[in-house]
Coordinates of C-alpha atoms in Angstrom, one line a residue:
M1 CA 35.3 -0.3 -12.1
Q2 CA 35.0 3.5 -11.5
K3 CA 37.6 4.0 -14.2
I4 CA 35.5 2.1 -16.7
I5 CA 32.5 4.2 -15.8
D6 CA 34.5 7.5 -16.2
T7 CA 35.5 6.5 -19.7
L8 CA 32.0 6.3 -21.0
P9 CA 30.9 9.1 -23.4
R10 CA 28.7 11.8 -21.8
K11 CA 25.6 11.8 -24.0
N12 CA 22.1 12.4 -22.8
Y13 CA 19.9 10.9 -25.5
I14 CA 18.9 7.4 -26.7
D15 CA 17.3 6.7 -30.1
F16 CA 16.3 3.7 -32.1
K17 CA 14.0 2.7 -34.9
K18 CA 11.3 0.0 -35.1
H19 CA 8.7 -0.8 -37.8
G20 CA 9.7 2.4 -39.5
V21 CA 8.9 4.5 -36.5
G22 CA 11.8 6.6 -34.9
V23 CA 11.9 6.9 -31.2
S24 CA 14.3 9.3 -29.3
L25 CA 14.7 10.0 -25.6
Q26 CA 16.5 13.0 -24.4
F27 CA 17.2 13.5 -20.6
F28 CA 17.4 16.8 -18.7
G29 CA 17.5 15.7 -15.1
W30 CA 21.0 17.2 -14.4
V31 CA 23.6 19.7 -15.4
W32 CA 27.2 18.9 -16.4
E33 CA 29.2 22.0 -15.6
K34 CA 33.0 22.6 -15.2
E35 CA 33.8 18.9 -15.4
K36 CA 31.4 17.8 -12.6
W37 CA 27.7 17.1 -12.1
V38 CA 26.1 20.2 -10.6
S39 CA 23.1 18.3 -9.4
L40 CA 21.1 15.1 -10.1
T41 CA 17.6 15.1 -8.8
G42 CA 14.3 14.5 -10.3
S43 CA 13.3 13.8 -13.9
A44 CA 12.6 15.5 -17.2
T45 CA 12.5 13.5 -20.4
I46 CA 11.5 14.5 -23.9
L47 CA 10.2 11.6 -26.0
T48 CA 10.3 12.3 -29.8
I49 CA 8.3 10.0 -32.1
K50 CA 8.7 10.2 -35.8
M51 CA 6.1 8.5 -38.0
G52 CA 6.5 9.2 -41.7
K53 CA 6.5 13.0 -42.1
Q54 CA 4.8 13.5 -38.8
Q55 CA 6.8 14.2 -35.6
Y56 CA 5.6 14.6 -32.0
K57 CA 7.4 15.7 -28.8
I58 CA 6.1 14.5 -25.5
L59 CA 7.4 15.8 -22.1
I60 CA 7.5 13.3 -19.2
D61 CA 7.8 15.1 -15.9
F62 CA 9.5 18.5 -15.4
W63 CA 12.2 18.5 -12.7
M64 CA 13.9 20.8 -10.3
F65 CA 17.3 21.3 -8.8
Q66 CA 17.4 21.1 -5.0
G67 CA 20.0 20.8 -2.3
C68 CA 21.6 24.2 -1.9
Q69 CA 20.4 27.7 -2.4
K70 CA 22.7 28.7 -5.2
E71 CA 21.5 25.9 -7.4
L72 CA 18.0 27.3 -7.4
K73 CA 19.1 29.4 -10.3
Y74 CA 18.9 26.4 -12.5
N75 CA 15.2 26.2 -11.9
E76 CA 14.7 29.5 -13.8
I77 CA 16.4 28.1 -17.0
L78 CA 14.5 26.3 -19.8
P79 CA 16.8 23.9 -21.7
F80 CA 14.4 23.5 -24.6
D81 CA 11.6 25.3 -26.5
I82 CA 8.3 24.5 -24.8
S83 CA 6.4 25.7 -27.9
K84 CA 7.7 22.7 -29.7
L85 CA 6.1 20.3 -27.3
D86 CA 2.8 18.5 -28.3
V87 CA 1.7 17.1 -25.0
A88 CA 3.0 16.4 -21.4
F89 CA 2.3 14.0 -18.6
V90 CA 3.2 13.8 -15.0
T91 CA 3.9 10.5 -13.2
H92 CA 3.7 11.9 -9.6
T93 CA 3.8 15.2 -7.8
H94 CA 7.0 15.3 -5.8
V95 CA 8.6 18.7 -6.5
D96 CA 11.6 17.1 -8.2
H97 CA 9.3 16.0 -10.9
I98 CA 7.0 19.0 -11.2
W99 CA 8.8 22.2 -10.3
K100 CA 9.1 23.6 -13.8
L101 CA 5.5 22.7 -14.8
L102 CA 4.7 26.4 -14.1
F103 CA 6.5 27.2 -17.4
L104 CA 3.7 25.3 -19.2
S105 CA 1.2 27.9 -17.9
K106 CA 2.5 30.2 -20.6
D107 CA 0.6 30.7 -23.8
E108 CA 3.4 29.1 -25.9
F109 CA 2.2 25.7 -24.6
N110 CA -1.3 25.1 -25.8
W111 CA -1.6 21.3 -25.3
T112 CA -3.0 19.2 -22.5
I113 CA -1.1 17.9 -19.5
R114 CA -2.2 14.4 -18.4
T115 CA -1.9 12.9 -14.9
T116 CA -4.0 10.8 -12.5
K117 CA -7.0 12.1 -10.6
V118 CA -5.2 12.4 -7.2
S119 CA -2.1 13.9 -8.8
K120 CA -4.1 16.7 -10.4
Q121 CA -5.6 17.5 -6.9
L122 CA -2.1 17.5 -5.3
L123 CA -0.6 19.8 -8.0
W124 CA -2.2 22.9 -6.5
P125 CA -0.7 22.7 -2.9
M126 CA 2.6 21.4 -4.1
L127 CA 3.1 24.1 -6.7
K128 CA 1.8 26.8 -4.4
D129 CA 4.9 26.0 -2.3
V130 CA 7.1 26.1 -5.3
I131 CA 6.0 29.7 -6.0
K132 CA 7.1 30.7 -2.5
L133 CA 10.7 29.4 -3.1
Q134 CA 11.3 31.5 -6.2
P135 CA 14.2 34.0 -6.1
K136 CA 13.0 37.6 -5.9
N137 CA 13.2 39.9 -8.9
E138 CA 15.8 42.5 -7.9
N139 CA 15.2 44.8 -10.8
T140 CA 11.9 46.5 -9.8
N141 CA 11.9 50.3 -9.5
K142 CA 11.5 50.1 -5.8
N143 CA 14.4 47.7 -5.3
K144 CA 16.6 49.9 -7.6
L145 CA 15.8 53.0 -5.5
M146 CA 16.5 51.1 -2.3
R147 CA 19.9 50.0 -3.6
K148 CA 20.7 53.6 -4.6
V149 CA 19.9 54.8 -1.1
N150 CA 22.0 52.1 0.5
N151 CA 24.9 53.0 -1.8
L152 CA 24.6 56.7 -1.0
K153 CA 24.5 56.0 2.7
S154 CA 27.7 54.0 2.4
L155 CA 29.4 57.1 0.9
L156 CA 28.5 59.4 3.8
D157 CA 31.5 58.4 6.0
K158 CA 33.9 58.8 3.0
V159 CA 32.8 62.4 2.3
S160 CA 35.2 64.8 4.2
W161 CA 33.5 68.2 4.0
K162 CA 30.3 68.7 6.1
E163 CA 28.8 70.8 3.3
N164 CA 29.1 67.8 1.0
Q165 CA 27.7 65.5 3.6
D166 CA 24.6 67.8 3.9
D167 CA 24.2 67.8 0.2
L168 CA 24.4 64.0 0.1
L169 CA 21.8 63.7 2.9
S170 CA 19.4 65.9 1.1
V171 CA 19.6 63.7 -2.0
I172 CA 19.0 60.6 0.2
E173 CA 16.0 62.3 1.8
E174 CA 14.5 63.1 -1.6
I175 CA 14.9 59.5 -2.9
E176 CA 13.4 58.1 0.4
K177 CA 10.4 60.4 -0.1
E178 CA 10.1 59.1 -3.6
L179 CA 10.3 55.6 -2.3
E180 CA 7.2 56.1 -0.1
C181 CA 5.2 56.9 -3.2
V182 CA 6.4 53.8 -5.2
E183 CA 4.3 50.7 -4.9
D184 CA 6.1 47.4 -4.4
E185 CA 5.7 46.1 -7.9
E186 CA 8.0 43.1 -7.3
K187 CA 6.9 40.3 -9.7
K188 CA 8.2 36.8 -9.3
Y189 CA 8.6 34.5 -12.2
F190 CA 5.3 32.9 -11.4
D191 CA 2.3 33.7 -9.2
I192 CA -1.1 32.2 -8.3
H193 CA -2.5 33.4 -11.5
D194 CA 0.0 31.3 -13.4
L195 CA -0.8 28.3 -11.3
N196 CA -4.5 28.7 -12.1
K197 CA -3.7 28.8 -15.8
L198 CA -1.6 25.6 -15.5
I199 CA -4.3 23.7 -13.6
Q200 CA -6.8 24.5 -16.3
K201 CA -4.5 22.7 -18.8
V202 CA -4.3 19.5 -16.7
N203 CA -6.7 16.6 -17.5
W204 CA -6.8 13.5 -15.4
I205 CA -7.4 9.9 -16.4
D206 CA -8.2 6.9 -14.3
Y207 CA -5.7 4.0 -13.7
N208 CA -6.0 1.5 -16.6
Q209 CA -8.0 3.9 -18.7
V210 CA -6.6 4.1 -22.3
V211 CA -6.7 7.6 -23.9
E212 CA -5.5 8.7 -27.2
I213 CA -3.3 11.7 -26.6
L214 CA -2.0 12.2 -30.2
P215 CA -2.9 10.5 -33.6
W216 CA -1.8 6.9 -33.4
I217 CA -0.6 7.2 -29.8
T218 CA -2.4 6.1 -26.6
L219 CA -1.5 6.6 -22.9
K220 CA -2.4 4.4 -20.0
F221 CA -1.5 4.9 -16.3
I222 CA -1.1 2.1 -13.7
S223 CA -0.2 2.4 -10.0
A224 CA 3.5 2.9 -9.1
G225 CA 2.9 2.5 -5.4
H226 CA 5.3 5.4 -4.6
L227 CA 2.9 8.1 -3.6
P228 CA -0.9 8.8 -3.6
G229 CA -1.8 9.2 -7.3
S230 CA 1.7 8.0 -8.5
A231 CA 1.7 6.2 -11.8
Q232 CA 3.7 4.2 -14.3
A233 CA 2.9 5.4 -17.8
I234 CA 2.5 3.1 -20.9
L235 CA 2.6 4.7 -24.3
T236 CA 1.5 2.6 -27.2
I237 CA 2.1 3.6 -30.8
N238 CA -0.5 1.9 -33.0
W239 CA 1.3 2.0 -36.4
K240 CA 0.4 0.6 -39.8
N241 CA -0.4 -3.1 -40.4
N242 CA -1.3 -3.5 -36.7
K243 CA 2.3 -3.0 -35.7
K244 CA 2.5 -1.8 -32.0
I245 CA 5.4 -0.2 -30.3
V246 CA 5.0 -0.2 -26.5
L247 CA 7.0 2.3 -24.4
W248 CA 6.9 2.2 -20.6
F249 CA 8.0 4.8 -18.1
S250 CA 8.2 3.8 -14.4
G251 CA 8.3 7.3 -12.7
D252 CA 9.4 6.5 -9.2
L253 CA 8.5 3.1 -8.0
G254 CA 7.3 2.0 -4.5
K255 CA 8.5 -0.9 -2.5
Y256 CA 7.6 -4.6 -2.6
K257 CA 8.7 -5.6 0.8
N258 CA 6.8 -3.6 3.5
P259 CA 4.9 -1.5 0.9
S260 CA 3.7 2.0 1.7
L261 CA 0.0 2.9 2.2
W262 CA -0.3 3.2 -1.6
W263 CA 0.5 -0.5 -2.0
R264 CA 2.9 -2.3 -4.3
P265 CA 3.7 -1.2 -7.9
E266 CA 1.4 -2.9 -10.4
I267 CA 3.0 -5.3 -12.8
P268 CA 2.1 -4.3 -16.4
K269 CA 0.7 -7.0 -18.7
E270 CA 2.1 -5.6 -22.0
K271 CA 5.2 -6.7 -23.7
F272 CA 7.6 -3.8 -24.1
D273 CA 9.9 -2.4 -26.8
L274 CA 11.4 0.2 -24.4
Y275 CA 11.2 0.3 -20.7
M276 CA 12.7 3.2 -18.6
I277 CA 13.1 2.4 -14.9
E278 CA 14.3 4.6 -12.1
S279 CA 17.4 3.6 -10.1
T280 CA 17.4 6.1 -7.2
Y281 CA 18.1 3.3 -4.7
A282 CA 20.4 1.2 -6.8
G283 CA 22.9 -0.5 -4.6
R284 CA 20.9 0.3 -1.5
F285 CA 18.9 -2.2 0.6
H286 CA 16.3 -0.9 3.0
N287 CA 16.6 -1.7 6.7
D288 CA 14.2 -4.1 8.2
F289 CA 10.9 -2.2 8.7
E290 CA 9.8 -4.0 11.9
K291 CA 13.2 -3.5 13.5
E292 CA 13.2 0.2 12.6
K293 CA 9.7 0.6 14.0
N294 CA 10.8 -1.0 17.3
D295 CA 13.9 1.3 17.4
L296 CA 11.6 4.3 16.7
V297 CA 9.4 3.3 19.6
K298 CA 12.4 3.0 21.9
V299 CA 13.9 6.4 21.1
L300 CA 10.4 8.1 21.4
N301 CA 9.8 6.5 24.8
E302 CA 13.3 7.5 26.1
T303 CA 12.7 11.1 25.0
I304 CA 9.2 11.3 26.4
S305 CA 10.3 9.9 29.8
K306 CA 12.7 12.9 30.1
N307 CA 10.0 15.4 29.0
G308 CA 11.9 16.1 25.8
K309 CA 10.6 17.7 22.6
I310 CA 10.5 15.5 19.5
I311 CA 10.9 17.2 16.1
I312 CA 10.3 15.3 12.9
P313 CA 10.8 17.1 9.6
V314 CA 9.1 15.3 6.7
F315 CA 8.2 15.5 3.0
V316 CA 4.7 17.0 3.0
Q317 CA 3.3 14.3 0.6
G318 CA 3.3 10.7 1.3
R319 CA 5.8 10.6 4.2
A320 CA 3.8 13.0 6.4
Q321 CA 0.5 10.9 6.0
E322 CA 2.3 7.6 6.6
L323 CA 3.9 9.1 9.8
M324 CA 0.5 10.3 11.0
V325 CA -0.9 6.7 10.5
L326 CA 2.1 5.2 12.2
L327 CA 1.9 7.4 15.3
S328 CA -1.9 6.8 15.5
E329 CA -1.2 3.0 15.5
L330 CA 1.6 3.3 18.1
I331 CA -0.6 5.3 20.5
K332 CA -3.7 3.1 19.9
N333 CA -1.6 0.0 20.7
W334 CA 0.0 1.7 23.8
D335 CA 3.5 1.4 22.3
I336 CA 4.0 5.1 23.3
P337 CA 2.0 7.3 25.7
K338 CA -0.6 9.6 24.3
I339 CA 1.1 13.0 24.2
P340 CA 0.2 16.1 22.1
I341 CA 1.2 15.9 18.5
Y342 CA 1.4 19.2 16.6
V343 CA 1.6 19.8 12.9
H344 CA 3.2 23.0 11.6
S345 CA 2.5 23.1 7.9
E346 CA -0.6 24.3 6.1
T347 CA 0.5 22.3 3.1
I348 CA 0.6 19.0 5.1
E349 CA -2.9 19.8 6.2
Q350 CA -4.2 20.4 2.7
I351 CA -2.5 17.3 1.3
T352 CA -3.7 15.1 4.1
S353 CA -7.3 16.3 3.5
I354 CA -6.9 15.4 -0.3
V355 CA -5.4 12.0 0.4
K356 CA -8.2 11.2 3.0
R357 CA -10.8 11.9 0.3
N358 CA -9.2 9.3 -1.9
F359 CA -7.7 6.7 0.5
W360 CA -8.9 5.2 3.7
L361 CA -6.3 6.2 6.2
K362 CA -6.3 5.1 9.9
I363 CA -5.5 8.5 11.3
S364 CA -6.9 9.0 14.8
K365 CA -9.4 11.8 15.2
N366 CA -8.4 14.8 17.4
L367 CA -4.9 13.4 17.9
F368 CA -3.1 16.0 15.7
K369 CA -3.3 19.7 16.5
R370 CA -2.1 22.8 14.7
A371 CA 1.1 24.1 16.1
I372 CA 0.2 27.8 15.3
S373 CA -2.8 29.4 16.9
G374 CA -4.4 32.8 16.8
S375 CA -4.7 35.6 14.2
W376 CA -1.8 36.7 12.0
K377 CA -1.3 39.7 14.3
N378 CA -1.1 37.6 17.5
K379 CA 0.3 34.1 16.5
R380 CA 1.1 31.6 19.2
N381 CA 3.3 28.6 18.8
L382 CA 1.5 25.9 20.9
F383 CA 4.4 23.4 20.6
D384 CA 6.9 26.0 22.0
K385 CA 4.6 26.9 24.8
Y386 CA 3.8 23.3 25.9
K387 CA 6.1 22.6 28.9
K388 CA 6.1 18.8 28.7
S389 CA 7.0 16.3 26.0
A390 CA 5.3 16.7 22.6
I391 CA 5.8 15.7 19.0
L392 CA 6.1 18.1 16.2
I393 CA 5.6 17.2 12.5
C394 CA 6.8 20.0 10.3
S395 CA 7.6 20.5 6.6
G396 CA 11.1 20.4 5.1
G397 CA 12.3 16.8 4.9
M398 CA 15.9 17.8 4.1
M399 CA 15.8 20.9 6.4
D400 CA 16.9 23.5 4.0
W401 CA 13.5 25.2 3.7
W402 CA 9.9 25.3 5.1
T403 CA 8.7 25.3 8.7
I404 CA 11.5 23.2 10.1
R405 CA 13.5 26.4 10.0
N406 CA 11.5 27.7 13.0
Y407 CA 12.7 24.9 15.2
L408 CA 16.5 24.7 14.6
D409 CA 17.2 26.2 18.0
Y410 CA 16.0 23.0 19.5
L411 CA 19.2 21.4 18.2
Q412 CA 21.0 23.0 21.1
N413 CA 18.6 21.3 23.6
S414 CA 20.2 18.0 25.0
N415 CA 16.7 16.7 25.9
A416 CA 15.3 17.2 22.3
L417 CA 15.1 14.5 19.7
F418 CA 15.3 15.1 15.9
I419 CA 14.2 12.2 13.6
S420 CA 14.7 11.8 9.9
M421 CA 12.2 9.5 8.2
G422 CA 13.9 9.2 4.8
Y423 CA 16.8 10.1 2.5
Q424 CA 19.0 13.1 3.2
W425 CA 20.8 14.7 0.2
E426 CA 24.5 15.0 1.1
W427 CA 24.8 18.8 0.7
T428 CA 21.6 19.7 2.5
L429 CA 21.3 20.8 6.1
G430 CA 19.7 17.4 6.8
G431 CA 22.6 15.7 5.2
Q432 CA 25.1 17.5 7.4
I433 CA 23.1 16.7 10.6
F434 CA 21.8 13.2 9.9
V435 CA 24.5 11.7 7.6
D436 CA 27.8 13.6 8.4
K437 CA 26.8 13.9 12.1
V438 CA 28.5 17.3 12.4
K439 CA 28.7 18.9 15.9
E440 CA 27.9 22.4 14.8
I441 CA 26.1 24.1 12.0
L442 CA 25.9 27.7 10.7
V443 CA 22.2 28.9 10.5
P444 CA 21.7 32.4 9.0
E445 CA 18.8 33.0 11.4
L446 CA 20.7 31.9 14.5
G447 CA 24.4 32.0 13.8
K448 CA 26.5 29.0 15.0
V449 CA 24.4 26.3 16.5
K450 CA 25.9 23.5 18.6
I451 CA 24.1 20.2 18.1
N452 CA 23.3 18.8 21.5
A453 CA 20.0 17.1 20.6
K454 CA 19.8 13.4 20.0
I455 CA 19.8 12.6 16.2
Y456 CA 18.2 9.5 14.7
S457 CA 17.7 8.5 11.0
F458 CA 15.3 5.8 10.0
R459 CA 15.8 4.8 6.3
G460 CA 13.5 1.9 6.3
F461 CA 10.5 4.3 5.9
S462 CA 11.6 5.3 2.4
G463 CA 9.0 5.3 -0.4
H464 CA 11.4 4.2 -3.1
A465 CA 12.1 0.7 -4.4
D466 CA 15.5 -0.5 -3.3
Q467 CA 17.8 -2.8 -5.4
A468 CA 16.1 -6.0 -4.4
D469 CA 12.7 -4.4 -5.3
I470 CA 13.9 -3.2 -8.7
I471 CA 15.3 -6.7 -9.6
K472 CA 12.1 -8.4 -8.5
F473 CA 10.0 -6.0 -10.5
V474 CA 12.1 -6.5 -13.7
K475 CA 11.9 -10.3 -13.4
Q476 CA 8.1 -10.1 -13.8
L477 CA 8.1 -7.9 -16.9
K478 CA 7.6 -9.1 -20.4
F479 CA 9.9 -7.9 -23.2
K480 CA 9.9 -8.2 -26.9
K481 CA 13.0 -9.2 -28.9
D482 CA 15.5 -6.4 -29.5
S483 CA 13.9 -4.4 -26.6
K484 CA 15.8 -1.8 -24.6
L485 CA 15.7 -1.2 -20.9
V486 CA 16.8 2.3 -19.9
I487 CA 18.0 2.9 -16.3
N488 CA 17.1 6.5 -15.2
H489 CA 18.6 8.7 -12.5
W490 CA 22.1 7.8 -13.5
E491 CA 24.8 9.0 -11.1
K492 CA 27.9 7.2 -12.4
T493 CA 28.1 4.8 -9.5
P494 CA 29.5 1.2 -9.4
E495 CA 26.3 0.1 -7.8
Q496 CA 24.2 1.3 -10.8
Y497 CA 26.7 -0.5 -13.0
L498 CA 26.2 -3.7 -11.2
L499 CA 22.4 -3.2 -11.3
G500 CA 22.7 -2.9 -15.1
C501 CA 24.8 -6.1 -15.3
E502 CA 22.3 -8.0 -13.1
I503 CA 19.3 -6.8 -15.2
K504 CA 21.1 -7.8 -18.4
Q505 CA 21.1 -11.4 -17.1
I506 CA 17.3 -11.3 -16.9
L507 CA 16.8 -10.1 -20.4
D508 CA 17.3 -12.3 -23.5
A509 CA 20.4 -12.0 -25.7
T510 CA 18.8 -9.7 -28.2
S511 CA 17.9 -7.0 -25.6
S512 CA 20.2 -4.2 -24.2
V513 CA 20.6 -2.3 -21.0
L514 CA 21.3 1.4 -21.3
F515 CA 21.8 4.3 -18.9
A516 CA 19.9 7.5 -19.3
A517 CA 23.0 9.6 -19.8
F518 CA 24.5 7.5 -22.6
N519 CA 23.7 6.4 -26.1
E520 CA 25.5 3.0 -25.9
S521 CA 24.8 -0.3 -24.2
F522 CA 26.2 0.0 -20.7
Y523 CA 26.6 -3.7 -20.3
E524 CA 28.6 -4.2 -23.5
K525 CA 31.0 -1.4 -22.3

């Protein structure tokens, strides 16, 4: 089967024509380099609509590359001209769907960005974190002078004559004096000013509200059940003679069985000409939620009985709030003893505050405390100082960045417990620890770290629809004749191939199933 998949042409666009209207989709959620996929994470799609002499370009989400530090360079590259875009919309605010939105803060993009009310509120804290992850600009005057000093110092030992050494030292001293007078003018690609400009371009619309975003074209959001504010997007082209072309984009879908706090994905009522659905969990089936919850209670109680520390790195949006609700429930029901629970993430605090304004969350008052106390000059880590068992919720779900980096030394502690509440990308630090089960890791801040702590991964808490959810969802949709179903997040796996075959059996004979990377019917291949 893999041989069949590998023979398929590597194209990243899909186009068709209906009622005289041309529709084209182009996908940018990965990079093909040196005969291999560099990365596949997140989404970015350009929809082009041609009606007579008029043409419009619509951007759907704006992705990132994540997983290893060297791939961050791809986040500074624009694969298309943003000045050619007419409008953009955002399905939800996970960073792998919004990282590059900051490019739209530039003056070349003069149109509106549409999203839901909650997603607009969440854009600020999420993109504020993105700004912190930008690679530094090494070409400022100060950095150039510092490099020159370091180069000259490296030459000192190679200069044989003392007179020459003295001359070199005097040059170094002059440059260092100049350095004292040079302000640090380092400018990152984006700053808070750019974020402010971007937010001003974002307009929110309510779920089920129909808004005309371009002549002849309307947009409607319905709930996707994946995150607070997450949405499926329905675009309707109202063409001549009452001809309608309906295009649907799922974004990331939530679960049907054991849905998250944001409930199940809503089933759209419209009949579709084109339907693009995510397939992140194709071929995967979530573990039983109740069993995983019981297993979680067991490992928590075992660690607490030994006065061990519990560290849980999470995604700051969605998973963090669900974990806080779950821990509140477990303590309220006496499933685990009441012990201090610390939160080390300003972003988690900000997002939780936003979510609580829009959703009713059963989070116990006074149960969660800040891990960091005191002024910036005299900070204290209360989690570290607490001598008995305590739980820490910190940012950095895949452990490559954010506040989890402050606690990696606990991996060496045999009484400590590290818990993963979701998916771990294979080449991240979390992937090494929770998936590969390595015995030792290399951490720049600490050197070689032996893993003596207990390691547990609970995948049943995922916010994504699994294969069974996707099939159940598609069975409830309505399609027109000659419709197209596009499976997004294509990773060339046999599981996704089988998903395409299974979906094809649901559709009528006139419809086709395609994958986002290809321009041909996958099933027919």
